[in-house]
Amino acid sequence: MIKLGISGIAGRMGKRIGALASKDKDFAIKVALESPDNPAVGKDAGEILGLAKIRSIVTSDFGRVARGCDVLIDFTFPDVTMEHLEIARKNNIGMVIGTTALSEEQVKKIEVAAKEIPIVFSPNMSVGANLLFKLTEIAAK
């Protein structure tokens, strides 16, 4: 089973990814992240997804919970993605990055990190969530 971290769990993409992951026995949502001021922080991620509780409490501190996941799916903001990238690199956690509006410098940092950890990076994930899950499975290996 692949232990997922979903950053932006209360957002449109985070909710969709979480809903799909919760229906697939190959995935378990172990880390759920949101910004510190988001009302989802402190709640069970299952509640945020409109599901039964899954015993994964939404937090804003990825550094504290990073080791709980194999792969972090990040559809947030450039600065947040860069923070998560560094934590993932230090903890040998794969990433799927769908963040848009990254600078050239930020993209280069992702490319460098991809030499150390598995990373799937595409600022346009419109091909569909099924592809996202396949890529997550590959990144976890």
Backbone as CSV, one residue per row, in Angstrom:
resi,resn,N_x,N_y,N_z,CA_x,CA_y,CA_z,C_x,C_y,C_z
1,MET,0.844,-1.177,0.000,0.000,0.000,0.000,0.890,1.242,0.000
2,ILE,0.547,2.206,-0.830,1.302,3.454,-0.915,0.694,4.452,0.061
3,LYS,1.542,4.964,0.950,1.098,5.948,1.939,1.223,7.333,1.308
4,LEU,0.075,7.979,1.103,0.034,9.278,0.444,0.023,10.432,1.423
5,GLY,0.660,11.504,1.000,0.499,12.802,1.618,-0.167,13.677,0.571
6,ILE,-1.170,14.429,0.954,-1.846,15.326,0.017,-1.777,16.731,0.585
7,SER,-1.076,17.589,-0.127,-0.972,18.982,0.289,-2.064,19.774,-0.415
8,GLY,-2.789,20.560,0.353,-3.938,21.260,-0.196,-5.171,20.368,-0.170
9,ILE,-5.293,19.550,0.868,-6.369,18.552,0.975,-7.764,19.179,0.926
10,ALA,-7.906,20.431,1.338,-9.225,21.067,1.349,-9.521,21.826,0.059
11,GLY,-8.558,21.858,-0.855,-8.755,22.532,-2.136,-9.445,21.633,-3.146
12,ARG,-9.755,22.197,-4.294,-10.473,21.453,-5.334,-9.720,20.191,-5.753
13,MET,-8.446,20.327,-6.111,-7.668,19.157,-6.537,-7.410,18.212,-5.367
14,GLY,-7.095,18.769,-4.213,-6.834,17.931,-3.044,-8.025,17.064,-2.688
15,LYS,-9.210,17.650,-2.721,-10.426,16.879,-2.421,-10.660,15.793,-3.465
16,ARG,-10.445,16.130,-4.717,-10.675,15.142,-5.782,-9.686,13.986,-5.670
17,ILE,-8.418,14.327,-5.472,-7.388,13.296,-5.329,-7.674,12.446,-4.093
18,GLY,-8.022,13.099,-2.996,-8.337,12.374,-1.768,-9.516,11.436,-1.937
19,ALA,-10.554,11.899,-2.627,-11.733,11.058,-2.852,-11.372,9.837,-3.690
20,LEU,-10.584,10.033,-4.729,-10.174,8.905,-5.572,-9.263,7.947,-4.812
21,ALA,-8.322,8.497,-4.063,-7.388,7.647,-3.306,-8.124,6.812,-2.272
22,SER,-9.143,7.392,-1.652,-9.872,6.670,-0.605,-10.646,5.474,-1.155
23,LYS,-10.898,5.456,-2.458,-11.631,4.351,-3.083,-10.708,3.259,-3.616
24,ASP,-9.410,3.486,-3.534,-8.438,2.548,-4.107,-7.663,1.874,-2.985
25,LYS,-7.728,0.558,-2.920,-7.073,-0.185,-1.838,-5.554,-0.082,-1.879
26,ASP,-4.993,0.390,-2.985,-3.537,0.520,-3.094,-3.002,1.796,-2.453
27,PHE,-3.904,2.692,-2.024,-3.494,3.964,-1.440,-4.109,4.162,-0.062
28,ALA,-3.350,4.824,0.800,-3.861,5.240,2.112,-3.406,6.674,2.342
29,ILE,-4.332,7.541,2.685,-3.986,8.935,2.966,-3.464,8.996,4.394
30,LYS,-2.178,9.211,4.535,-1.535,9.221,5.846,-1.150,10.616,6.298
31,VAL,-0.957,11.532,5.344,-0.579,12.906,5.666,-1.509,13.830,4.887
32,ALA,-2.159,14.745,5.597,-3.073,15.705,4.985,-2.630,17.102,5.406
33,LEU,-2.344,17.941,4.412,-1.778,19.262,4.697,-2.665,20.385,4.187
34,GLU,-2.650,21.471,4.933,-3.330,22.704,4.544,-2.558,23.881,5.129
35,SER,-2.879,25.078,4.673,-2.230,26.276,5.213,-2.670,26.474,6.665
36,PRO,-1.824,27.114,7.474,-2.111,27.239,8.914,-3.454,27.890,9.242
37,ASP,-3.926,28.802,8.400,-5.173,29.515,8.690,-6.412,28.824,8.111
38,ASN,-6.232,27.675,7.474,-7.364,26.974,6.879,-8.195,26.304,7.975
39,PRO,-9.516,26.436,7.924,-10.368,25.825,8.951,-10.298,24.299,8.994
40,ALA,-9.721,23.666,7.980,-9.594,22.203,7.969,-8.525,21.713,8.938
41,VAL,-7.572,22.574,9.291,-6.480,22.163,10.181,-7.058,21.689,11.515
42,GLY,-6.608,20.510,11.939,-7.074,19.922,13.191,-8.220,18.943,13.020
43,LYS,-8.812,18.923,11.838,-9.918,17.996,11.574,-9.392,16.724,10.921
44,ASP,-10.173,15.670,11.001,-9.828,14.431,10.318,-9.990,14.646,8.813
45,ALA,-9.011,14.179,8.030,-9.055,14.361,6.575,-10.303,13.733,5.966
46,GLY,-10.764,12.629,6.531,-11.989,12.010,6.035,-13.172,12.959,6.089
47,GLU,-13.262,13.732,7.165,-14.336,14.725,7.293,-14.265,15.746,6.168
48,ILE,-13.067,16.204,5.863,-12.865,17.213,4.825,-13.285,16.657,3.466
49,LEU,-13.073,15.359,3.281,-13.406,14.708,2.013,-14.852,14.231,1.955
50,GLY,-15.597,14.434,3.047,-16.985,13.983,3.087,-17.110,12.484,3.286
51,LEU,-16.110,11.901,3.945,-16.059,10.458,4.174,-16.059,10.168,5.669
52,ALA,-15.989,8.897,5.996,-15.795,8.512,7.392,-14.396,8.943,7.820
53,LYS,-14.178,9.032,9.118,-12.858,9.412,9.616,-11.817,8.394,9.158
54,ILE,-10.635,8.912,8.790,-9.561,8.033,8.321,-8.335,8.098,9.231
55,ARG,-8.461,8.765,10.342,-7.379,8.888,11.330,-6.130,9.566,10.774
56,SER,-6.348,10.559,9.941,-5.270,11.405,9.443,-5.715,12.838,9.684
57,ILE,-5.102,13.476,10.663,-5.499,14.824,11.056,-4.797,15.846,10.165
58,VAL,-5.564,16.786,9.644,-5.014,17.828,8.780,-4.095,18.723,9.602
59,THR,-2.901,18.958,9.076,-1.908,19.793,9.735,-1.291,20.747,8.720
60,SER,-0.578,21.732,9.207,0.152,22.634,8.314,1.654,22.396,8.413
61,ASP,2.061,21.431,9.206,3.482,21.196,9.478,3.974,19.912,8.808
62,PHE,4.382,20.022,7.546,4.848,18.847,6.817,6.101,18.256,7.445
63,GLY,6.976,19.105,7.948,8.207,18.614,8.562,7.954,17.654,9.709
64,ARG,6.894,17.886,10.448,6.565,17.054,11.606,5.998,15.693,11.202
65,VAL,5.315,15.649,10.083,4.614,14.418,9.699,5.169,13.761,8.433
66,ALA,6.214,14.321,7.872,6.724,13.879,6.567,6.983,12.386,6.488
67,ARG,7.559,11.828,7.507,7.933,10.409,7.445,6.738,9.474,7.413
68,GLY,5.551,10.019,7.556,4.347,9.197,7.502,3.900,8.849,6.094
69,CYS,4.570,9.413,5.078,4.126,9.129,3.708,5.277,8.684,2.814
70,ASP,4.908,7.977,1.748,5.865,7.547,0.728,5.972,8.580,-0.383
71,VAL,4.838,9.208,-0.692,4.753,10.176,-1.782,3.885,11.341,-1.328
72,LEU,4.342,12.556,-1.632,3.535,13.749,-1.369,3.005,14.269,-2.691
73,ILE,1.694,14.462,-2.761,1.069,15.073,-3.930,0.844,16.537,-3.585
74,ASP,1.410,17.423,-4.397,1.401,18.853,-4.085,0.811,19.663,-5.237
75,PHE,-0.344,20.264,-4.984,-0.994,21.189,-5.909,-1.241,22.484,-5.140
76,THR,-0.176,23.121,-4.703,-0.347,24.297,-3.851,0.164,25.546,-4.555
77,PHE,1.044,26.262,-3.897,1.622,27.499,-4.409,3.129,27.329,-4.498
78,PRO,3.782,28.058,-5.402,5.220,27.865,-5.608,6.065,27.860,-4.337
79,ASP,5.885,28.832,-3.462,6.712,28.886,-2.252,6.464,27.681,-1.343
80,VAL,5.221,27.278,-1.235,4.872,26.114,-0.408,5.472,24.848,-1.022
81,THR,5.355,24.719,-2.326,5.924,23.555,-3.011,7.426,23.472,-2.775
82,MET,8.111,24.601,-2.810,9.561,24.600,-2.593,9.905,24.165,-1.166
83,GLU,9.116,24.603,-0.190,9.327,24.155,1.196,9.124,22.646,1.299
84,HIS,8.054,22.164,0.697,7.760,20.729,0.734,8.833,19.926,0.001
85,LEU,9.333,20.469,-1.093,10.378,19.793,-1.864,11.616,19.553,-1.010
86,GLU,12.012,20.549,-0.259,13.208,20.412,0.582,12.989,19.368,1.680
87,ILE,11.831,19.390,2.301,11.520,18.400,3.344,11.456,17.000,2.738
88,ALA,10.831,16.875,1.572,10.740,15.573,0.903,12.131,15.057,0.552
89,ARG,12.977,15.934,0.059,14.341,15.535,-0.299,15.094,15.024,0.920
90,LYS,14.986,15.747,2.018,15.694,15.353,3.244,15.174,14.036,3.815
91,ASN,13.918,13.715,3.550,13.300,12.502,4.102,13.111,11.394,3.069
92,ASN,13.672,11.592,1.873,13.597,10.596,0.799,12.153,10.213,0.464
93,ILE,11.318,11.229,0.267,9.908,11.049,-0.063,9.700,11.483,-1.509
94,GLY,9.058,10.636,-2.305,8.747,11.008,-3.682,7.689,12.099,-3.719
95,MET,7.633,12.806,-4.842,6.638,13.869,-4.991,5.973,13.816,-6.356
96,VAL,4.703,14.172,-6.365,3.976,14.478,-7.586,3.634,15.953,-7.454
97,ILE,4.154,16.762,-8.373,3.990,18.213,-8.284,3.137,18.701,-9.448
98,GLY,2.019,19.310,-9.114,1.130,19.882,-10.119,0.964,21.378,-9.941
99,THR,1.842,21.977,-9.166,1.792,23.413,-8.888,2.078,24.206,-10.157
100,THR,1.323,25.269,-10.362,1.531,26.137,-11.522,2.274,27.400,-11.099
101,ALA,2.693,28.181,-12.087,3.339,29.490,-11.898,4.691,29.410,-11.199
102,LEU,5.398,28.299,-11.381,6.744,28.184,-10.814,7.724,28.985,-11.664
103,SER,8.673,29.607,-11.000,9.703,30.361,-11.718,10.706,29.398,-12.345
104,GLU,11.514,29.913,-13.233,12.560,29.102,-13.859,13.513,28.552,-12.797
105,GLU,13.839,29.379,-11.822,14.726,28.956,-10.735,14.095,27.820,-9.922
106,GLN,12.803,27.929,-9.651,12.108,26.886,-8.893,12.048,25.574,-9.677
107,VAL,11.829,25.668,-10.971,11.813,24.467,-11.813,13.185,23.803,-11.785
108,LYS,14.235,24.598,-11.810,15.597,24.045,-11.741,15.822,23.317,-10.417
109,LYS,15.295,23.860,-9.328,15.420,23.194,-8.026,14.705,21.843,-8.037
110,ILE,13.573,21.786,-8.699,12.843,20.520,-8.819,13.673,19.526,-9.622
111,GLU,14.267,19.992,-10.708,15.099,19.118,-11.546,16.293,18.574,-10.770
112,VAL,16.911,19.415,-9.950,18.049,18.969,-9.132,17.583,17.932,-8.111
113,ALA,16.472,18.213,-7.441,15.947,17.278,-6.436,15.557,15.945,-7.068
114,ALA,15.133,15.977,-8.326,14.717,14.752,-9.017,15.880,13.788,-9.234
115,LYS,17.083,14.257,-9.031,18.250,13.370,-9.112,18.420,12.580,-7.816
116,GLU,17.736,13.024,-6.753,17.844,12.381,-5.441,16.591,11.617,-5.035
117,ILE,15.428,12.146,-5.412,14.160,11.513,-5.037,13.282,11.379,-6.284
118,PRO,12.353,10.422,-6.274,11.443,10.302,-7.419,10.493,11.498,-7.458
119,ILE,10.424,12.151,-8.611,9.525,13.296,-8.783,8.824,13.186,-10.126
120,VAL,7.517,13.386,-10.091,6.734,13.566,-11.304,6.262,15.006,-11.250
121,PHE,6.640,15.785,-12.266,6.321,17.208,-12.272,5.615,17.575,-13.567
122,SER,4.416,18.104,-13.420,3.678,18.626,-14.554,2.712,19.678,-14.040
123,PRO,2.922,20.937,-14.437,2.000,21.978,-13.978,0.628,21.898,-14.652
124,ASN,0.439,20.936,-15.551,-0.863,20.747,-16.185,-1.243,19.277,-16.083
125,MET,-2.101,18.960,-15.138,-2.492,17.569,-14.899,-3.859,17.252,-15.505
126,SER,-4.254,17.958,-16.530,-5.593,17.768,-17.077,-5.792,16.415,-17.752
127,VAL,-4.741,15.652,-17.944,-4.870,14.324,-18.546,-5.760,13.451,-17.676
128,GLY,-5.785,13.740,-16.400,-6.721,13.036,-15.536,-6.099,12.475,-14.286
129,ALA,-6.933,12.284,-13.304,-6.473,11.780,-12.017,-5.980,10.341,-12.107
130,ASN,-6.494,9.548,-13.029,-6.006,8.170,-13.153,-4.535,8.134,-13.516
131,LEU,-4.114,9.007,-14.405,-2.698,9.101,-14.738,-1.914,9.532,-13.511
132,LEU,-2.457,10.459,-12.756,-1.801,10.920,-11.541,-1.534,9.753,-10.600
133,PHE,-2.496,8.887,-10.420,-2.299,7.761,-9.517,-1.271,6.771,-10.054
134,LYS,-1.240,6.568,-11.346,-0.225,5.685,-11.919,1.164,6.286,-11.697
135,LEU,1.287,7.577,-11.894,2.572,8.242,-11.693,2.979,8.215,-10.225
136,THR,2.012,8.329,-9.343,2.295,8.246,-7.912,2.833,6.869,-7.563
137,GLU,2.243,5.855,-8.145,2.711,4.488,-7.913,4.160,4.331,-8.376
138,ILE,4.481,4.898,-9.531,5.851,4.832,-10.054,6.797,5.603,-9.151
139,ALA,6.383,6.798,-8.715,7.240,7.637,-7.866,7.535,6.978,-6.528
140,ALA,6.620,6.151,-6.049,6.804,5.502,-4.747,7.830,4.380,-4.794
141,LYS,8.170,3.917,-5.975,9.108,2.786,-6.108,10.543,3.222,-6.011
